[in-house]
Tab-separated table of C-alpha atoms and ligand atoms in Angstrom:
chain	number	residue	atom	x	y	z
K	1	UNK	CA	-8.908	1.251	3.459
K	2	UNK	CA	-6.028	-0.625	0.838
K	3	UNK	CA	-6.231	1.021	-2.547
K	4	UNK	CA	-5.825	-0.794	-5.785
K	5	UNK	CA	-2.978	1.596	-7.352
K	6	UNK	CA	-2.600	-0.187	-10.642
K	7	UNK	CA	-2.902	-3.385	-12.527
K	8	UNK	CA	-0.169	-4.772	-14.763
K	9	UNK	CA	0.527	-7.474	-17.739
K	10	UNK	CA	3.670	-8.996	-18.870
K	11	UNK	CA	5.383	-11.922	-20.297
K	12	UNK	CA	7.826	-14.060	-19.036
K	13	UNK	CA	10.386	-16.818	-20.384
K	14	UNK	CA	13.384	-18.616	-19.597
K	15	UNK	CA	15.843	-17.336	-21.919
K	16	UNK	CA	15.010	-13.593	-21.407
K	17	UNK	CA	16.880	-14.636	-18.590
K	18	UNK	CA	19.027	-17.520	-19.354
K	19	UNK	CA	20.467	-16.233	-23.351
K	20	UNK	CA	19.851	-12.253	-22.286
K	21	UNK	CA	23.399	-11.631	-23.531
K	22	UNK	CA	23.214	-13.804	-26.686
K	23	UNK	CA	19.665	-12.118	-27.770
K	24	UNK	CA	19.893	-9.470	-30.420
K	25	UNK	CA	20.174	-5.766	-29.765
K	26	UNK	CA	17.117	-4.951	-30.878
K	27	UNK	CA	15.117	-7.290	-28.926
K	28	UNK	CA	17.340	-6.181	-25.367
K	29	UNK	CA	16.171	-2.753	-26.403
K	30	UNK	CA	12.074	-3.304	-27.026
K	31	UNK	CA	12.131	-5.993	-24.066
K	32	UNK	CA	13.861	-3.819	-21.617
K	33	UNK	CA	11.700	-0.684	-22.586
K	34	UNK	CA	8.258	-3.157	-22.224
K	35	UNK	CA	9.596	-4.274	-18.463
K	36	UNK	CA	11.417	-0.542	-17.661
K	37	UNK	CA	7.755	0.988	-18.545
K	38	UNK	CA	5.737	-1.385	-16.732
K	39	UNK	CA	8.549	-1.021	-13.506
K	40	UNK	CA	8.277	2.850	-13.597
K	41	UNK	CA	4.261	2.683	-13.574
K	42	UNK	CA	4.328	0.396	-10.965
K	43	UNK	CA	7.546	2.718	-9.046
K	44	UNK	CA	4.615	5.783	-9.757
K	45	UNK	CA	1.756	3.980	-8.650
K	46	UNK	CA	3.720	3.689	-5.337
K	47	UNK	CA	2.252	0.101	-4.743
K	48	UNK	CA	3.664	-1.280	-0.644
K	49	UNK	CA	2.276	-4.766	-1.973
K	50	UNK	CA	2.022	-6.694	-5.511
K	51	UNK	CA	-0.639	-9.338	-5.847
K	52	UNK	CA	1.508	-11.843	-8.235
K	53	UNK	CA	-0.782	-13.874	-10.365
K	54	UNK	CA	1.570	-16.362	-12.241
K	55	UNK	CA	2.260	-19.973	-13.291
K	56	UNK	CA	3.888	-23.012	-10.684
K	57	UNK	CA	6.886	-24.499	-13.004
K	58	UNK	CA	6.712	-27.419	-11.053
K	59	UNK	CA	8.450	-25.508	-8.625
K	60	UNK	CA	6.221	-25.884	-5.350
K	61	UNK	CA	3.764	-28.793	-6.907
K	62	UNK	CA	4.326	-31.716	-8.915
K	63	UNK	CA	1.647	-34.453	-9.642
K	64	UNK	CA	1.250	-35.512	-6.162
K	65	UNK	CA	-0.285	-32.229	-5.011
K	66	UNK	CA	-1.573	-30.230	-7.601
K	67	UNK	CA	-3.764	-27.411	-6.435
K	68	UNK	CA	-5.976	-25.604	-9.162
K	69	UNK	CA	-5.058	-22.039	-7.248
K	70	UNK	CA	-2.612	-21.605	-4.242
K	71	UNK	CA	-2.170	-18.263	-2.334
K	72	UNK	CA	0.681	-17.840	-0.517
K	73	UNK	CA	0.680	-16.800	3.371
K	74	UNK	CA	4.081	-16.735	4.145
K	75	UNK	CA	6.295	-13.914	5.898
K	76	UNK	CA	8.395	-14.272	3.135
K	77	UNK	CA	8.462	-16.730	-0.030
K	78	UNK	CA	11.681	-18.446	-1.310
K	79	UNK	CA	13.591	-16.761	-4.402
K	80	UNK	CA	13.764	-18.492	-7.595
K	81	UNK	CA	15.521	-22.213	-7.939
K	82	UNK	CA	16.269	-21.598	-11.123
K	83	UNK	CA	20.365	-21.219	-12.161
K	84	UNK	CA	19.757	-18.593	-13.987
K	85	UNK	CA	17.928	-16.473	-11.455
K	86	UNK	CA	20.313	-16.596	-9.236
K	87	UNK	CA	21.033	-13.443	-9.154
K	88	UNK	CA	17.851	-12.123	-8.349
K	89	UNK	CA	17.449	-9.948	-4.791
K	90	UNK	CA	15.819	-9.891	-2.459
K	91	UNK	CA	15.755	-13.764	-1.709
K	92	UNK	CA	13.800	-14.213	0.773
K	93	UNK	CA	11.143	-12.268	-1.198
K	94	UNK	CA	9.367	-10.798	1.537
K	95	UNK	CA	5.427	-11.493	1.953
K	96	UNK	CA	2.523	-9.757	3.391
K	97	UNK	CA	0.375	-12.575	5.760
K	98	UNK	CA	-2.360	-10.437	6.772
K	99	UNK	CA	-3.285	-9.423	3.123
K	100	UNK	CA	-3.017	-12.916	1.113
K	101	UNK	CA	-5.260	-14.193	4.694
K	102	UNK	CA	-7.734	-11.616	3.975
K	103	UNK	CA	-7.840	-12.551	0.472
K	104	UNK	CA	-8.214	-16.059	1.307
K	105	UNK	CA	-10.642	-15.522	3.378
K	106	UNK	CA	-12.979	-13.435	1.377
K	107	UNK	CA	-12.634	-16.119	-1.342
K	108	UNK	CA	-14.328	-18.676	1.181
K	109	UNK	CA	-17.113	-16.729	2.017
K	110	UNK	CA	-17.982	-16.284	-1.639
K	111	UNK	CA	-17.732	-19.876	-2.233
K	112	UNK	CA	-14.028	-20.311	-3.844
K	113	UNK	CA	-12.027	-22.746	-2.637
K	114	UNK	CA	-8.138	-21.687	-2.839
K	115	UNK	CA	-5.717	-24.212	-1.561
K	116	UNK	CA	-3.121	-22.090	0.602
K	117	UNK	CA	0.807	-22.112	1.607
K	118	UNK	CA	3.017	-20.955	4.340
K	119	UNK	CA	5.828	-22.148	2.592
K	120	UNK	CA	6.120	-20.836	-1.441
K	121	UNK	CA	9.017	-20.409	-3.621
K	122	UNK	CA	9.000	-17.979	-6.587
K	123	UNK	CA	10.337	-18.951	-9.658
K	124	UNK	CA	10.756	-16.872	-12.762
K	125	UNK	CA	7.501	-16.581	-13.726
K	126	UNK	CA	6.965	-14.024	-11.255
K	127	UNK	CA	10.846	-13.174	-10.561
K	128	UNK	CA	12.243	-12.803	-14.231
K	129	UNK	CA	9.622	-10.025	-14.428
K	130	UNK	CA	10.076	-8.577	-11.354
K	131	UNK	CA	13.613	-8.114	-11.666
K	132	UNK	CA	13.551	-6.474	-15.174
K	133	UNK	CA	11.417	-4.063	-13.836
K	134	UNK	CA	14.578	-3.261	-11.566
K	135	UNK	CA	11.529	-2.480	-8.418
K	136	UNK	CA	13.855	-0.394	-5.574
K	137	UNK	CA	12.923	-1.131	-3.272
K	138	UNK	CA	10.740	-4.267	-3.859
K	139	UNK	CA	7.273	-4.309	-3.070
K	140	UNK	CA	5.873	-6.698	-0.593
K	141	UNK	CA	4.329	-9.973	-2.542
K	142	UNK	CA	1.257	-12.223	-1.902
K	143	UNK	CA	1.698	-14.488	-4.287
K	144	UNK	CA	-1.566	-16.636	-6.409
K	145	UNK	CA	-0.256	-20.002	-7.951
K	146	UNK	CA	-2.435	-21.137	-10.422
K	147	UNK	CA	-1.961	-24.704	-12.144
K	148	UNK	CA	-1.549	-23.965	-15.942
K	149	UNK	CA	0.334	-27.048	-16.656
K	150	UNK	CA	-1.174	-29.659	-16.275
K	151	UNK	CA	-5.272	-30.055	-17.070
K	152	UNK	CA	-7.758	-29.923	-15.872
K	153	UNK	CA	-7.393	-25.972	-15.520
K	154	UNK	CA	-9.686	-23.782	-14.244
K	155	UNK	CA	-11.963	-22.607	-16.638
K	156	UNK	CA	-11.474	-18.952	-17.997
K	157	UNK	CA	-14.785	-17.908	-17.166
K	158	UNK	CA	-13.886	-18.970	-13.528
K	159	UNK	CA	-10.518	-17.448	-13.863
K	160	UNK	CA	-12.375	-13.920	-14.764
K	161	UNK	CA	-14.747	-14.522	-11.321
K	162	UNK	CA	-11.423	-14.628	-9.591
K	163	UNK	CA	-10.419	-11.557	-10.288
K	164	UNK	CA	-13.881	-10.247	-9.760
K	165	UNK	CA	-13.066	-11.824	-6.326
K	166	UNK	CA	-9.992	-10.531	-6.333
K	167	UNK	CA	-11.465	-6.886	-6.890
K	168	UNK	CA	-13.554	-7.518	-3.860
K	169	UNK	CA	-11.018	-8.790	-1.225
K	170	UNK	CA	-8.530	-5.758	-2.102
K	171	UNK	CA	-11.315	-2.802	-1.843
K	172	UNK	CA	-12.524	-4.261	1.435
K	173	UNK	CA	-9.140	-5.007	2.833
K	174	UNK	CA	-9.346	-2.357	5.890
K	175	UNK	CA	-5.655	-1.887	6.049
K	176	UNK	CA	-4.908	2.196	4.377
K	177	UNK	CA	-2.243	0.000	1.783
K	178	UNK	CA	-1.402	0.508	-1.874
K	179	UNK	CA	-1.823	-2.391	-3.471
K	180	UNK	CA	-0.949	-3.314	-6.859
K	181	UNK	CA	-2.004	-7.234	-9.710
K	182	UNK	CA	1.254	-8.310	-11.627
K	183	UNK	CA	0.147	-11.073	-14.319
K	184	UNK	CA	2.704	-13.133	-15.470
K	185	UNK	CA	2.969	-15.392	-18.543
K	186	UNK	CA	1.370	-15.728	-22.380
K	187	UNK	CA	0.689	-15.071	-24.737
K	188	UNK	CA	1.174	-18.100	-27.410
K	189	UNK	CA	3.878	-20.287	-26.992
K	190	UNK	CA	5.108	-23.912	-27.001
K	191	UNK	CA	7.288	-25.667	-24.563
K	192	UNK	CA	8.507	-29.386	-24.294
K	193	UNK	CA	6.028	-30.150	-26.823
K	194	UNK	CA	6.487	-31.316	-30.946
K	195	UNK	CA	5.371	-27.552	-31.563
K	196	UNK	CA	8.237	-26.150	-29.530
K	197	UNK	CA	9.209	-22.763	-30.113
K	198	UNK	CA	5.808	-21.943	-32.605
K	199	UNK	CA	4.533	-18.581	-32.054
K	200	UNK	CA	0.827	-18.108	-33.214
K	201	UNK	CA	0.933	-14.040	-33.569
K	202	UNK	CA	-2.741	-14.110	-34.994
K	203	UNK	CA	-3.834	-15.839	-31.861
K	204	UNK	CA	-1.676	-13.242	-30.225
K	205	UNK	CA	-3.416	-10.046	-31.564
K	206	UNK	CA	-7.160	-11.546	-31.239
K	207	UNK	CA	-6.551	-12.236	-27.830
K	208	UNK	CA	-5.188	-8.477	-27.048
K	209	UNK	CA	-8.098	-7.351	-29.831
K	210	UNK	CA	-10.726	-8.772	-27.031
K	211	UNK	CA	-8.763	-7.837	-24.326
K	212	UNK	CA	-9.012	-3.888	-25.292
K	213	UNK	CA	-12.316	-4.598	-26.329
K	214	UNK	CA	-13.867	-5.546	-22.362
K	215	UNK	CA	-16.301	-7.797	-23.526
K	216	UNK	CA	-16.340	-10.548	-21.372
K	217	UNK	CA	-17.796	-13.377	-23.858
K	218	UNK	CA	-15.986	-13.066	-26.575
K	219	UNK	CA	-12.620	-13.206	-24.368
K	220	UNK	CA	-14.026	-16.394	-23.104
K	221	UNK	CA	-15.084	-17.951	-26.045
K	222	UNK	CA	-11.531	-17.384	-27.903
K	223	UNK	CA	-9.764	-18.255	-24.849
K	224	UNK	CA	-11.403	-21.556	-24.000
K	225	UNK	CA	-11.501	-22.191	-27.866
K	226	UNK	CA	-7.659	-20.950	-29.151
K	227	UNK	CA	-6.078	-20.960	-25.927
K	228	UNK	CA	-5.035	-24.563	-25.988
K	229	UNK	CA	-4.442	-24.543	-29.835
K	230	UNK	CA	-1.656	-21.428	-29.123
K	231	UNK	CA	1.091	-23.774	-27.569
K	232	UNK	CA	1.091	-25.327	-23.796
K	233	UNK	CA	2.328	-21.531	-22.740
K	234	UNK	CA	-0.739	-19.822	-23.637
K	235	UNK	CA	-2.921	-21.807	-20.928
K	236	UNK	CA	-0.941	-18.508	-18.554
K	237	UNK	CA	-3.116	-16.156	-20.270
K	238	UNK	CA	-5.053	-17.405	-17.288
K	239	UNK	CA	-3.340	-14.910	-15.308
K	240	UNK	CA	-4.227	-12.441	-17.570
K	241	UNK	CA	-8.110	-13.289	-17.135
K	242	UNK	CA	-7.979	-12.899	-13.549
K	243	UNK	CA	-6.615	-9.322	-13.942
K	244	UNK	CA	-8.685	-8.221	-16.617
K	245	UNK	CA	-11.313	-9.628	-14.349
K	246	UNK	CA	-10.199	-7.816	-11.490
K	247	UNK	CA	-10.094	-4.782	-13.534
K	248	UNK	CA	-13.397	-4.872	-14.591
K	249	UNK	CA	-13.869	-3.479	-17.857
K	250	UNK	CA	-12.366	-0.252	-17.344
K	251	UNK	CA	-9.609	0.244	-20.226
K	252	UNK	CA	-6.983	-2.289	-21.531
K	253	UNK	CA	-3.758	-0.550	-22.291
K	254	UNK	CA	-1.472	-2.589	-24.621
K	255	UNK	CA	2.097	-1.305	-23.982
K	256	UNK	CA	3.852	-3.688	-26.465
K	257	UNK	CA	3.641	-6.744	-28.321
K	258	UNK	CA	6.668	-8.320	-30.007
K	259	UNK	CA	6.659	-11.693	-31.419
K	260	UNK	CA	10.059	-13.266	-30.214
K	261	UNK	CA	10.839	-16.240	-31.824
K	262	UNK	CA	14.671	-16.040	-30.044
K	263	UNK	CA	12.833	-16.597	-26.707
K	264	UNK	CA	9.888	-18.809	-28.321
K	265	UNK	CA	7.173	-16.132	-27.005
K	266	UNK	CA	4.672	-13.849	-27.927
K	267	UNK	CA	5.758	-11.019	-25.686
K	268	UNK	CA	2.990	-8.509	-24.658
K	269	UNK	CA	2.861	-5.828	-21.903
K	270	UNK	CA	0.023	-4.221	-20.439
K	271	UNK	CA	-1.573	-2.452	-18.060
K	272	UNK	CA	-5.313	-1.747	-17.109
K	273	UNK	CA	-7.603	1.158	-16.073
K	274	UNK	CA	-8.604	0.866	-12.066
X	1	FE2	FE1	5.834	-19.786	-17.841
């Protein structure tokens, strides 16, 4: 039988990427010690495959074809498209079919409705991560797209039954694999929008407060009340629902939080009990 090995939290932007050499010391040194703790836990946890739950930047989607939450199927999943990702390796990421079908499946028998893809391309919400994490070699990924840009969203009380879900497909998966849930994205920020670059730190810390604290109702009722009032970013705490759901009340670990107005997020790491 697969084995959930570990479940994992952390933030992404475009400049950690894009203005990494123009960013202050200090910042390189608590961001790369945030990613370098989460990619040694995952290295321990000796995880074969990562379940990637992260934001579409209109990468795959665009208004046309919007799906609420995509798993991808494919052998292997496009690298990122952005310029400054270019460097990332491997590209082709490589995928695991039989897994993200056996999730897929167990989400229609229990009455979710995931839209799927054979064809996926990773951009840096899952990819800046993964490649400060400096994986060697990388994991296999199954990636799970959800729309957090443009509303309607799924509701975070749904997004917690999908990792309940989640939970479910990977401890029945009869395949003996290690298997490990990367979240992606959050906490508060602002992109595009009048409020560009705003950080809301107390949002920040309640959110984390609840998080450590398991409750499930509480964490829904900030969520679906601040979520939207914490910048356009902060609908990806999504992500972090699903895990937590998946994780199912067992221990929040908060690794770091750093407000970082220099790449206009609230930067928080974490991982969870299993
Ligand atoms: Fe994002």
């Amino acid at each position: 039988m697969a084995e959930l090995v570990g479940i994992y939290a952390a933030s992404h932007g475009p400049l950690i990427a894009r203005d990494w050499n123009r960013l202050p010391e200090a910042l390189k040194r608590r961001l790369s010690a945030a990613y370098g703790e989460l990619g040694r836990r995952l290295a321990t946890s000796g995880a074969e495959v990562i379940v990637g739950l992260a934001p579409d930047h209109w990468t795959n989607f665009f208004l046309d074809n919007l799906p609420s939450l995509c798993i991808g199927l494919g052998e292997e999943h496009g690298g990122p498209p952005e310029p400054f990702m270019r460097d990332f390796a491997p590209n082709p990421v490589p995928g695991d079919p039989a897994l993200a079908r056996h999730i897929l499946e167990t989400a229609l028998s229990h009455d979710f409705e995931p839209s799927l893809s054979y064809r996926l391309r990773l951009d840096h919400g899952l990819c800046l991560p993964l490649s400060r994490m400096a994986l060697a070699p990388m994991p296999r990924i199954v990636p799970i797209l959800i729309n957090e840009l443009e509303p309607p969203l799924l509701s975070y009380r749904r997004c917690l039954a999908w990792g309940r879900l989640l939970r479910r497909a990977i401890d029945s998966y009869p395949a003996p694999t290690r298997i490990a849930i990367l979240a992606t994205g959050g906490l508060s920020h602002s992109i595009g929008e009048p409020t560009m670059g705003a950080i809301d730190e107390d949002f920040d810390r309640r959110c984390i407060a609840a998080l450590a604290r398991g409750e499930e109702g509480p964490l829904i009722d900030l969520l679906e009340h601040g979520a939207a009032r914490a910048g356009n970013g902060a609908h990806e705490i999504r992500n972090w629902a699903v895990a937590h759901g998946a994780a199912g009340g067992r221990g929040f670990e908060l690794l770091d939080y750093l407000p970082a107005p220099e790449v206009y997020v609230g930067c928080a790491y974490a991982a969870w009990r299993v």
